[in-house]
Amino acid sequence: MSRFKAHTVLPGFNLALGFTVLYLSLIVLIPLSSLFFKTAELGFGGFWDVVTSDRVVASLRVTFVTSFIAAGINAFFGIIVAWVLIRYTFPGKRIIDALVDLPFALPTAVAGITLATIYAPNGLIGQYFAAHDIKIAYTPIGIVVALTFIGLPFVVRTVQPVLVDVEAEVEEAAASLGAGRWDVFRRIIFPAIFPAVLAGFAMALARAIGEYGSVIFIAGNMPYISEIAPLLIVAKLEQYDYAGATAIAIAMLVISFALLLFINGLQWWSSRKGGR
Amino acid sequence: MSAQHIKRRISTQESPLVTVTLIAIALVFMALFLVLPLVTVFIEAFAKGWDLYWTALKEPVAWEAIKLTFIAAGIAVPANLVFGVSAAWAIAKFDFKGKSLLITLIDLPFAVSPVVSGLVFVLLFGAQGWFGHWLQAHDIRLIFAVPGIVLATIFVTFPFIARQLIPLMQAQGKEEEEAAVSLGASGWQTFWRVTLPNIKWGLLYGVILCNARAMGEFGAVSVVSGHIRGLTNTMPLHVEILYNEYNFVAAFSVASLLALLAVVTLIVKSTVEWQAKRSGDILH
């Protein structure tokens, strides 16, 4: 006998689930499904032509390469920041810890114009690079800077709780067996935090791929060089090429959804491995 | 014994040199990517003095943008709050089929680019959209108008409160509510007197994050707004227009209000985290 819902004395199931499914459908599912219907108008051939055109391929490449580099930078520095915040004490630590979430709280447009100002050839930091003939703003390097800012909290916040849980006894045992600190980190701590690092990396990557607001001000938006895929969607919309815009959106959505599945798979894998 | 103790402590710590180096790397990275941008917003805003700062903020168009931002957040946050509570009630207090699929679907807006979040509403309600003809025939404007901005804002902030409440209420279980109901409390009484006090920190946490995103959203709102000054411009969109007109002082003046909002968000968030830790709640 299979029933949809197990018995309980609590009321409100039908109302709560009914409203949840209705609201989810109206706000998220029906609007998102319009993407697939719009692309269906193009047919597979038309869809393929759009997403394999030179400019679209170039924008997807720029988007994914810069997102990967930024997520990698965040993974590396995220481990160090999380480590320092958990293991050491120093003045101002609580403020620094709170500040990690700034990219979640600061509107992306504000981040965009600020980073563009700082890294412009006459900007606070940009001028030192400009003196060595390196341009940061208005090049793909600028995109990486913006995406690094946007993705900064993810790895720190996924690694912190795991780092707290690494048991001191294991580290002590390793040390008493003659392992140096680097060995302990490499053999014991890193494998423990690795799933969290990967999850944080994937989240930062997913966020970076879709990012628009902070990038467009600093990117320079040169077709084939520093034009990101979300900007190309907006460009196509402004030319009333709705089907073309949708085709690019579908390509991005499929990749993002694959990443979401990947993250969930990683969490499942790491929780199984950790036995929690 | 004490010598052994000292030895053990040292063997699980890094040398002072490594410690200082790691702290220095972390602080320089944070200073470069977080502190410097935050400070720069205010430096640029006041670059030409207080007078120009106030002039930029006193502009009627700036006021309209501020008003619209508050309207959008004022509708999106309560709507997603009601949704979050009802989704968490259904998911945490009952067992049913398809629960994990439902949880995954709730997270979906986080996986969608902000630009695409705006695009879907253009496809539905735009002139060439599914409902485009019907809306035009009845003289209703959703896209390039305030309702579109509100819808896009609701979409991008959709998961925030639900994903705070679901794990929190799942961890709390349902014994307390079941006890209240078997003692004769009604469903609403149980919710207001038992559930709500238990989830208040998680709820507040979700509301703060939801509000910050709602007020700061750029990409999705940009696609549906049409950038009509004084009518469909939110604060982030107003910042963009001013910046693209090379009116940097005015752009950073409006941006400084948003940066202030971010700072207040971080302070309230830390306070809530501290309170939640005291009462043993989990926050995500």
mmCIF file of C-alpha atoms in Angstrom, chain B:
data_model
loop_
_atom_site.group_PDB
_atom_site.id
_atom_site.type_symbol
_atom_site.label_atom_id
_atom_site.label_comp_id
_atom_site.label_asym_id
_atom_site.label_seq_id
_atom_site.Cartn_x
_atom_site.Cartn_y
_atom_site.Cartn_z
ATOM 1 C CA MET B 1 54.222 15.351 31.752
ATOM 2 C CA SER B 2 54.387 19.080 31.205
ATOM 3 C CA ALA B 3 57.349 18.783 28.851
ATOM 4 C CA GLN B 4 55.410 16.201 26.851
ATOM 5 C CA HIS B 5 52.440 18.538 26.752
ATOM 6 C CA ILE B 6 54.517 21.391 25.361
ATOM 7 C CA LYS B 7 56.100 19.104 22.788
ATOM 8 C CA ARG B 8 52.699 17.903 21.607
ATOM 9 C CA ARG B 9 51.320 21.415 21.306
ATOM 10 C CA ILE B 10 54.233 22.483 19.185
ATOM 11 C CA SER B 11 54.089 19.451 16.934
ATOM 12 C CA THR B 12 50.516 20.307 15.860
ATOM 13 C CA GLN B 13 51.252 23.960 15.205
ATOM 14 C CA GLU B 14 53.088 25.672 12.402
ATOM 15 C CA SER B 15 56.290 27.599 12.957
ATOM 16 C CA PRO B 16 55.758 31.316 13.737
ATOM 17 C CA LEU B 17 57.177 32.213 10.326
ATOM 18 C CA VAL B 18 54.600 30.076 8.493
ATOM 19 C CA THR B 19 51.811 31.410 10.726
ATOM 20 C CA VAL B 20 52.680 35.036 10.085
ATOM 21 C CA THR B 21 53.122 34.424 6.347
ATOM 22 C CA LEU B 22 49.719 32.744 6.016
ATOM 23 C CA ILE B 23 47.980 35.501 7.994
ATOM 24 C CA ALA B 24 49.734 38.097 5.834
ATOM 25 C CA ILE B 25 48.665 36.390 2.581
ATOM 26 C CA ALA B 26 45.056 36.154 3.781
ATOM 27 C CA LEU B 27 44.950 39.770 4.944
ATOM 28 C CA VAL B 28 46.550 41.157 1.775
ATOM 29 C CA PHE B 29 44.123 39.152 -0.387
ATOM 30 C CA MET B 30 41.146 40.371 1.672
ATOM 31 C CA ALA B 31 42.401 43.962 1.705
ATOM 32 C CA LEU B 32 42.926 43.993 -2.049
ATOM 33 C CA PHE B 33 39.647 42.363 -3.054
ATOM 34 C CA LEU B 34 37.232 43.412 -0.285
ATOM 35 C CA VAL B 35 38.375 46.377 1.801
ATOM 36 C CA LEU B 36 39.794 48.441 -1.055
ATOM 37 C CA PRO B 37 36.634 48.276 -3.229
ATOM 38 C CA LEU B 38 34.398 49.085 -0.257
ATOM 39 C CA VAL B 39 36.510 52.097 0.736
ATOM 40 C CA THR B 40 36.820 53.243 -2.883
ATOM 41 C CA VAL B 41 33.031 53.575 -3.241
ATOM 42 C CA PHE B 42 32.968 56.204 -0.482
ATOM 43 C CA ILE B 43 36.181 57.948 -1.586
ATOM 44 C CA GLU B 44 34.827 58.379 -5.122
ATOM 45 C CA ALA B 45 31.416 59.479 -3.828
ATOM 46 C CA PHE B 46 32.936 62.284 -1.758
ATOM 47 C CA ALA B 47 35.718 63.059 -4.273
ATOM 48 C CA LYS B 48 34.212 66.458 -5.128
ATOM 49 C CA GLY B 49 32.911 67.247 -1.663
ATOM 50 C CA TRP B 50 29.653 66.963 0.264
ATOM 51 C CA ASP B 51 27.728 69.448 -1.887
ATOM 52 C CA LEU B 52 27.971 67.433 -5.077
ATOM 53 C CA TYR B 53 27.236 64.262 -3.105
ATOM 54 C CA TRP B 54 23.972 65.699 -1.804
ATOM 55 C CA THR B 55 23.096 67.225 -5.175
ATOM 56 C CA ALA B 56 23.354 63.765 -6.767
ATOM 57 C CA LEU B 57 21.139 62.207 -4.129
ATOM 58 C CA LYS B 58 18.554 65.024 -4.175
ATOM 59 C CA GLU B 59 17.878 64.528 -7.908
ATOM 60 C CA PRO B 60 14.208 63.587 -8.435
ATOM 61 C CA VAL B 61 15.272 60.704 -10.706
ATOM 62 C CA ALA B 62 17.498 59.366 -7.952
ATOM 63 C CA TRP B 63 14.558 59.513 -5.559
ATOM 64 C CA GLU B 64 12.327 57.684 -8.027
ATOM 65 C CA ALA B 65 15.017 54.979 -8.317
ATOM 66 C CA ILE B 66 15.267 54.657 -4.535
ATOM 67 C CA LYS B 67 11.473 54.439 -4.280
ATOM 68 C CA LEU B 68 11.240 51.736 -6.955
ATOM 69 C CA THR B 69 14.007 49.724 -5.289
ATOM 70 C CA PHE B 70 12.060 49.771 -2.026
ATOM 71 C CA ILE B 71 8.808 48.838 -3.803
ATOM 72 C CA ALA B 72 10.450 45.855 -5.549
ATOM 73 C CA ALA B 73 12.103 44.586 -2.355
ATOM 74 C CA GLY B 74 8.964 45.383 -0.353
ATOM 75 C CA ILE B 75 6.930 43.014 -2.514
ATOM 76 C CA ALA B 76 9.582 40.360 -3.277
ATOM 77 C CA VAL B 77 10.757 39.761 0.292
ATOM 78 C CA PRO B 78 7.299 39.215 1.906
ATOM 79 C CA ALA B 79 6.189 37.051 -1.048
ATOM 80 C CA ASN B 80 9.259 34.835 -0.756
ATOM 81 C CA LEU B 81 8.892 34.821 3.028
ATOM 82 C CA VAL B 82 5.392 33.350 2.825
ATOM 83 C CA PHE B 83 6.639 30.863 0.254
ATOM 84 C CA GLY B 84 9.698 29.951 2.328
ATOM 85 C CA VAL B 85 7.660 29.270 5.454
ATOM 86 C CA SER B 86 5.064 27.211 3.631
ATOM 87 C CA ALA B 87 7.678 25.210 1.700
ATOM 88 C CA ALA B 88 9.655 24.537 4.881
ATOM 89 C CA TRP B 89 6.470 23.519 6.750
ATOM 90 C CA ALA B 90 5.526 21.016 4.050
ATOM 91 C CA ILE B 91 9.051 19.645 3.601
ATOM 92 C CA ALA B 92 10.232 19.541 7.223
ATOM 93 C CA LYS B 93 7.055 18.446 9.002
ATOM 94 C CA PHE B 94 5.719 15.834 6.553
ATOM 95 C CA ASP B 95 7.031 12.893 4.564
ATOM 96 C CA PHE B 96 5.935 12.650 0.958
ATOM 97 C CA LYS B 97 7.161 11.427 -2.375
ATOM 98 C CA GLY B 98 9.244 13.709 -4.562
ATOM 99 C CA LYS B 99 10.543 15.722 -1.613
ATOM 100 C CA SER B 100 14.164 15.814 -2.742
ATOM 101 C CA LEU B 101 13.109 16.791 -6.270
ATOM 102 C CA LEU B 102 11.121 19.672 -4.770
ATOM 103 C CA ILE B 103 14.162 20.834 -2.770
ATOM 104 C CA THR B 104 16.317 20.750 -5.919
ATOM 105 C CA LEU B 105 13.726 22.716 -7.909
ATOM 106 C CA ILE B 106 13.574 25.395 -5.205
ATOM 107 C CA ASP B 107 17.328 25.965 -5.667
ATOM 108 C CA LEU B 108 16.931 26.314 -9.439
ATOM 109 C CA PRO B 109 16.957 30.161 -9.621
ATOM 110 C CA PHE B 110 20.457 30.138 -8.101
ATOM 111 C CA ALA B 111 21.711 28.114 -11.075
ATOM 112 C CA VAL B 112 20.268 30.531 -13.617
ATOM 113 C CA SER B 113 22.190 33.564 -14.855
ATOM 114 C CA PRO B 114 20.526 36.828 -13.752
ATOM 115 C CA VAL B 115 20.259 37.823 -17.404
ATOM 116 C CA VAL B 116 18.354 34.616 -18.187
ATOM 117 C CA SER B 117 16.098 35.272 -15.173
ATOM 118 C CA GLY B 118 15.039 38.505 -16.850
ATOM 119 C CA LEU B 119 14.846 36.934 -20.296
ATOM 120 C CA VAL B 120 12.217 34.353 -19.279
ATOM 121 C CA PHE B 121 9.772 37.111 -18.303
ATOM 122 C CA VAL B 122 10.377 38.926 -21.589
ATOM 123 C CA LEU B 123 9.566 35.659 -23.387
ATOM 124 C CA LEU B 124 6.324 35.335 -21.410
ATOM 125 C CA PHE B 125 5.040 38.892 -21.250
ATOM 126 C CA GLY B 126 7.033 40.830 -23.885
ATOM 127 C CA ALA B 127 5.437 42.114 -27.104
ATOM 128 C CA GLN B 128 6.332 38.870 -28.946
ATOM 129 C CA GLY B 129 5.790 36.730 -25.852
ATOM 130 C CA TRP B 130 3.231 34.017 -25.042
ATOM 131 C CA PHE B 131 0.855 36.469 -23.385
ATOM 132 C CA GLY B 132 2.092 39.464 -25.390
ATOM 133 C CA HIS B 133 -0.936 39.802 -27.679
ATOM 134 C CA TRP B 134 -3.457 39.296 -24.914
ATOM 135 C CA LEU B 135 -1.711 41.862 -22.694
ATOM 136 C CA GLN B 136 -1.513 44.376 -25.535
ATOM 137 C CA ALA B 137 -5.178 43.889 -26.392
ATOM 138 C CA HIS B 138 -6.052 44.660 -22.779
ATOM 139 C CA ASP B 139 -3.541 47.502 -22.594
ATOM 140 C CA ILE B 140 -1.538 45.936 -19.775
ATOM 141 C CA ARG B 141 2.213 46.508 -19.608
ATOM 142 C CA LEU B 142 4.305 44.085 -17.571
ATOM 143 C CA ILE B 143 7.654 44.247 -19.341
ATOM 144 C CA PHE B 144 9.510 47.590 -19.385
ATOM 145 C CA ALA B 145 7.261 48.446 -16.455
ATOM 146 C CA VAL B 146 7.186 48.045 -12.683
ATOM 147 C CA PRO B 147 5.430 44.609 -12.554
ATOM 148 C CA GLY B 148 8.204 43.055 -14.660
ATOM 149 C CA ILE B 149 10.844 44.449 -12.301
ATOM 150 C CA VAL B 150 8.972 43.031 -9.311
ATOM 151 C CA LEU B 151 8.605 39.607 -10.992
ATOM 152 C CA ALA B 152 12.284 39.433 -11.927
ATOM 153 C CA THR B 153 13.254 40.418 -8.380
ATOM 154 C CA ILE B 154 10.992 37.712 -6.912
ATOM 155 C CA PHE B 155 12.569 35.153 -9.256
ATOM 156 C CA VAL B 156 16.204 35.871 -8.375
ATOM 157 C CA THR B 157 15.545 36.012 -4.619
ATOM 158 C CA PHE B 158 13.182 33.019 -4.677
ATOM 159 C CA PRO B 159 15.333 30.394 -2.821
ATOM 160 C CA PHE B 160 16.893 32.586 -0.096
ATOM 161 C CA ILE B 161 14.392 32.187 2.753
ATOM 162 C CA ALA B 162 13.237 28.652 1.899
ATOM 163 C CA ARG B 163 16.778 27.279 1.862
ATOM 164 C CA GLN B 164 17.461 28.789 5.307
ATOM 165 C CA LEU B 165 14.274 27.410 6.847
ATOM 166 C CA ILE B 166 14.166 23.906 5.330
ATOM 167 C CA PRO B 167 17.349 22.510 6.959
ATOM 168 C CA LEU B 168 16.652 24.404 10.199
ATOM 169 C CA MET B 169 13.107 23.047 10.564
ATOM 170 C CA GLN B 170 14.190 19.568 9.479
ATOM 171 C CA ALA B 171 16.813 19.566 12.235
ATOM 172 C CA GLN B 172 14.250 20.699 14.818
ATOM 173 C CA GLY B 173 11.887 17.825 13.994
ATOM 174 C CA LYS B 174 8.169 17.894 14.681
ATOM 175 C CA GLU B 175 7.778 16.599 18.256
ATOM 176 C CA GLU B 176 7.078 20.035 19.752
ATOM 177 C CA GLU B 177 4.373 20.797 17.195
ATOM 178 C CA GLU B 178 2.834 17.349 17.603
ATOM 179 C CA ALA B 179 2.726 17.861 21.372
ATOM 180 C CA ALA B 180 1.016 21.243 20.941
ATOM 181 C CA VAL B 181 -1.588 19.833 18.546
ATOM 182 C CA SER B 182 -2.362 16.823 20.738
ATOM 183 C CA LEU B 183 -2.860 19.231 23.665
ATOM 184 C CA GLY B 184 -5.592 20.902 21.605
ATOM 185 C CA ALA B 185 -3.812 23.831 19.914
ATOM 186 C CA SER B 186 -5.015 24.760 16.425
ATOM 187 C CA GLY B 187 -2.639 24.692 13.466
ATOM 188 C CA TRP B 188 -2.149 28.466 13.434
ATOM 189 C CA GLN B 189 -1.679 28.619 17.219
ATOM 190 C CA THR B 190 0.951 25.910 16.929
ATOM 191 C CA PHE B 191 2.738 27.812 14.188
ATOM 192 C CA TRP B 192 2.722 31.208 15.922
ATOM 193 C CA ARG B 193 3.493 29.983 19.454
ATOM 194 C CA VAL B 194 5.762 26.969 18.861
ATOM 195 C CA THR B 195 7.314 26.986 15.384
ATOM 196 C CA LEU B 196 7.899 30.699 14.844
ATOM 197 C CA PRO B 197 9.852 31.306 18.097
ATOM 198 C CA ASN B 198 12.040 28.323 17.172
ATOM 199 C CA ILE B 199 12.884 29.544 13.682
ATOM 200 C CA LYS B 200 13.068 33.292 14.277
ATOM 201 C CA TRP B 201 16.836 33.635 13.797
ATOM 202 C CA GLY B 202 16.918 31.516 10.666
ATOM 203 C CA LEU B 203 13.959 33.469 9.334
ATOM 204 C CA LEU B 204 15.597 36.817 10.006
ATOM 205 C CA TYR B 205 18.838 35.585 8.450
ATOM 206 C CA GLY B 206 17.035 34.556 5.272
ATOM 207 C CA VAL B 207 15.103 37.840 5.130
ATOM 208 C CA ILE B 208 18.318 39.901 5.408
ATOM 209 C CA LEU B 209 20.074 38.000 2.600
ATOM 210 C CA CYS B 210 16.922 38.058 0.467
ATOM 211 C CA ASN B 211 16.527 41.803 0.958
ATOM 212 C CA ALA B 212 20.158 42.570 0.116
ATOM 213 C CA ARG B 213 19.861 40.674 -3.149
ATOM 214 C CA ALA B 214 16.427 42.150 -3.939
ATOM 215 C CA MET B 215 17.660 45.719 -3.556
ATOM 216 C CA GLY B 216 20.929 45.088 -5.360
ATOM 217 C CA GLU B 217 19.807 42.915 -8.279
ATOM 218 C CA PHE B 218 21.102 44.239 -11.572
ATOM 219 C CA GLY B 219 21.180 41.752 -14.463
ATOM 220 C CA ALA B 220 17.625 40.397 -14.291
ATOM 221 C CA VAL B 221 16.084 43.788 -13.604
ATOM 222 C CA SER B 222 18.166 45.381 -16.352
ATOM 223 C CA VAL B 223 16.702 43.029 -18.972
ATOM 224 C CA VAL B 224 13.047 43.683 -18.053
ATOM 225 C CA SER B 225 13.276 47.365 -17.166
ATOM 226 C CA GLY B 226 13.785 49.123 -20.492
ATOM 227 C CA HIS B 227 15.766 51.780 -18.567
ATOM 228 C CA ILE B 228 13.087 54.455 -18.543
ATOM 229 C CA ARG B 229 14.360 57.206 -16.293
ATOM 230 C CA GLY B 230 12.190 58.084 -13.333
ATOM 231 C CA LEU B 231 9.832 55.215 -14.181
ATOM 232 C CA THR B 232 11.553 51.842 -14.393
ATOM 233 C CA ASN B 233 14.975 52.566 -12.946
ATOM 234 C CA THR B 234 16.041 50.926 -9.711
ATOM 235 C CA MET B 235 19.080 52.182 -7.795
ATOM 236 C CA PRO B 236 21.574 49.757 -9.412
ATOM 237 C CA LEU B 237 20.251 50.668 -12.877
ATOM 238 C CA HIS B 238 20.484 54.361 -12.043
ATOM 239 C CA VAL B 239 24.120 53.810 -11.031
ATOM 240 C CA GLU B 240 24.778 52.240 -14.426
ATOM 241 C CA ILE B 241 23.226 55.122 -16.374
ATOM 242 C CA LEU B 242 25.140 57.776 -14.421
ATOM 243 C CA TYR B 243 28.405 55.834 -14.803
ATOM 244 C CA ASN B 244 27.945 55.413 -18.555
ATOM 245 C CA GLU B 245 27.352 59.184 -18.812
ATOM 246 C CA TYR B 246 30.755 59.693 -17.121
ATOM 247 C CA ASN B 247 28.956 61.307 -14.201
ATOM 248 C CA PHE B 248 31.198 59.399 -11.785
ATOM 249 C CA VAL B 249 30.534 61.441 -8.635
ATOM 250 C CA ALA B 250 26.767 60.990 -8.976
ATOM 251 C CA ALA B 251 27.156 57.291 -9.857
ATOM 252 C CA PHE B 252 29.277 56.651 -6.769
ATOM 253 C CA SER B 253 26.989 58.779 -4.596
ATOM 254 C CA VAL B 254 24.028 56.512 -5.367
ATOM 255 C CA ALA B 255 26.367 53.496 -5.165
ATOM 256 C CA SER B 256 27.446 54.600 -1.675
ATOM 257 C CA LEU B 257 23.854 54.143 -0.463
ATOM 258 C CA LEU B 258 23.925 50.572 -1.768
ATOM 259 C CA ALA B 259 27.351 50.012 -0.194
ATOM 260 C CA LEU B 260 25.934 51.289 3.095
ATOM 261 C CA LEU B 261 23.093 48.806 2.729
ATOM 262 C CA ALA B 262 25.703 46.063 2.236
ATOM 263 C CA VAL B 263 27.584 47.089 5.390
ATOM 264 C CA VAL B 264 24.365 47.180 7.439
ATOM 265 C CA THR B 265 23.452 43.765 6.011
ATOM 266 C CA LEU B 266 26.805 42.328 7.108
ATOM 267 C CA ILE B 267 26.489 43.795 10.616
ATOM 268 C CA VAL B 268 22.933 42.516 11.134
ATOM 269 C CA LYS B 269 23.937 39.156 9.648
ATOM 270 C CA SER B 270 26.870 38.750 12.058
ATOM 271 C CA THR B 271 24.643 39.715 14.980
ATOM 272 C CA VAL B 272 22.017 37.178 13.953
ATOM 273 C CA GLU B 273 24.692 34.494 13.529
ATOM 274 C CA TRP B 274 25.933 35.242 17.029
ATOM 275 C CA GLN B 275 22.413 35.105 18.478
ATOM 276 C CA ALA B 276 21.640 31.887 16.597
ATOM 277 C CA LYS B 277 24.822 30.266 17.881
ATOM 278 C CA ARG B 278 23.756 31.138 21.431
ATOM 279 C CA SER B 279 20.391 29.472 20.957
ATOM 280 C CA GLY B 280 21.976 26.522 19.134
ATOM 281 C CA ASP B 281 20.365 27.052 15.702
ATOM 282 C CA ILE B 282 22.045 26.080 12.466
ATOM 283 C CA LEU B 283 22.392 28.668 9.731
ATOM 284 C CA HIS B 284 23.503 28.033 6.176
#
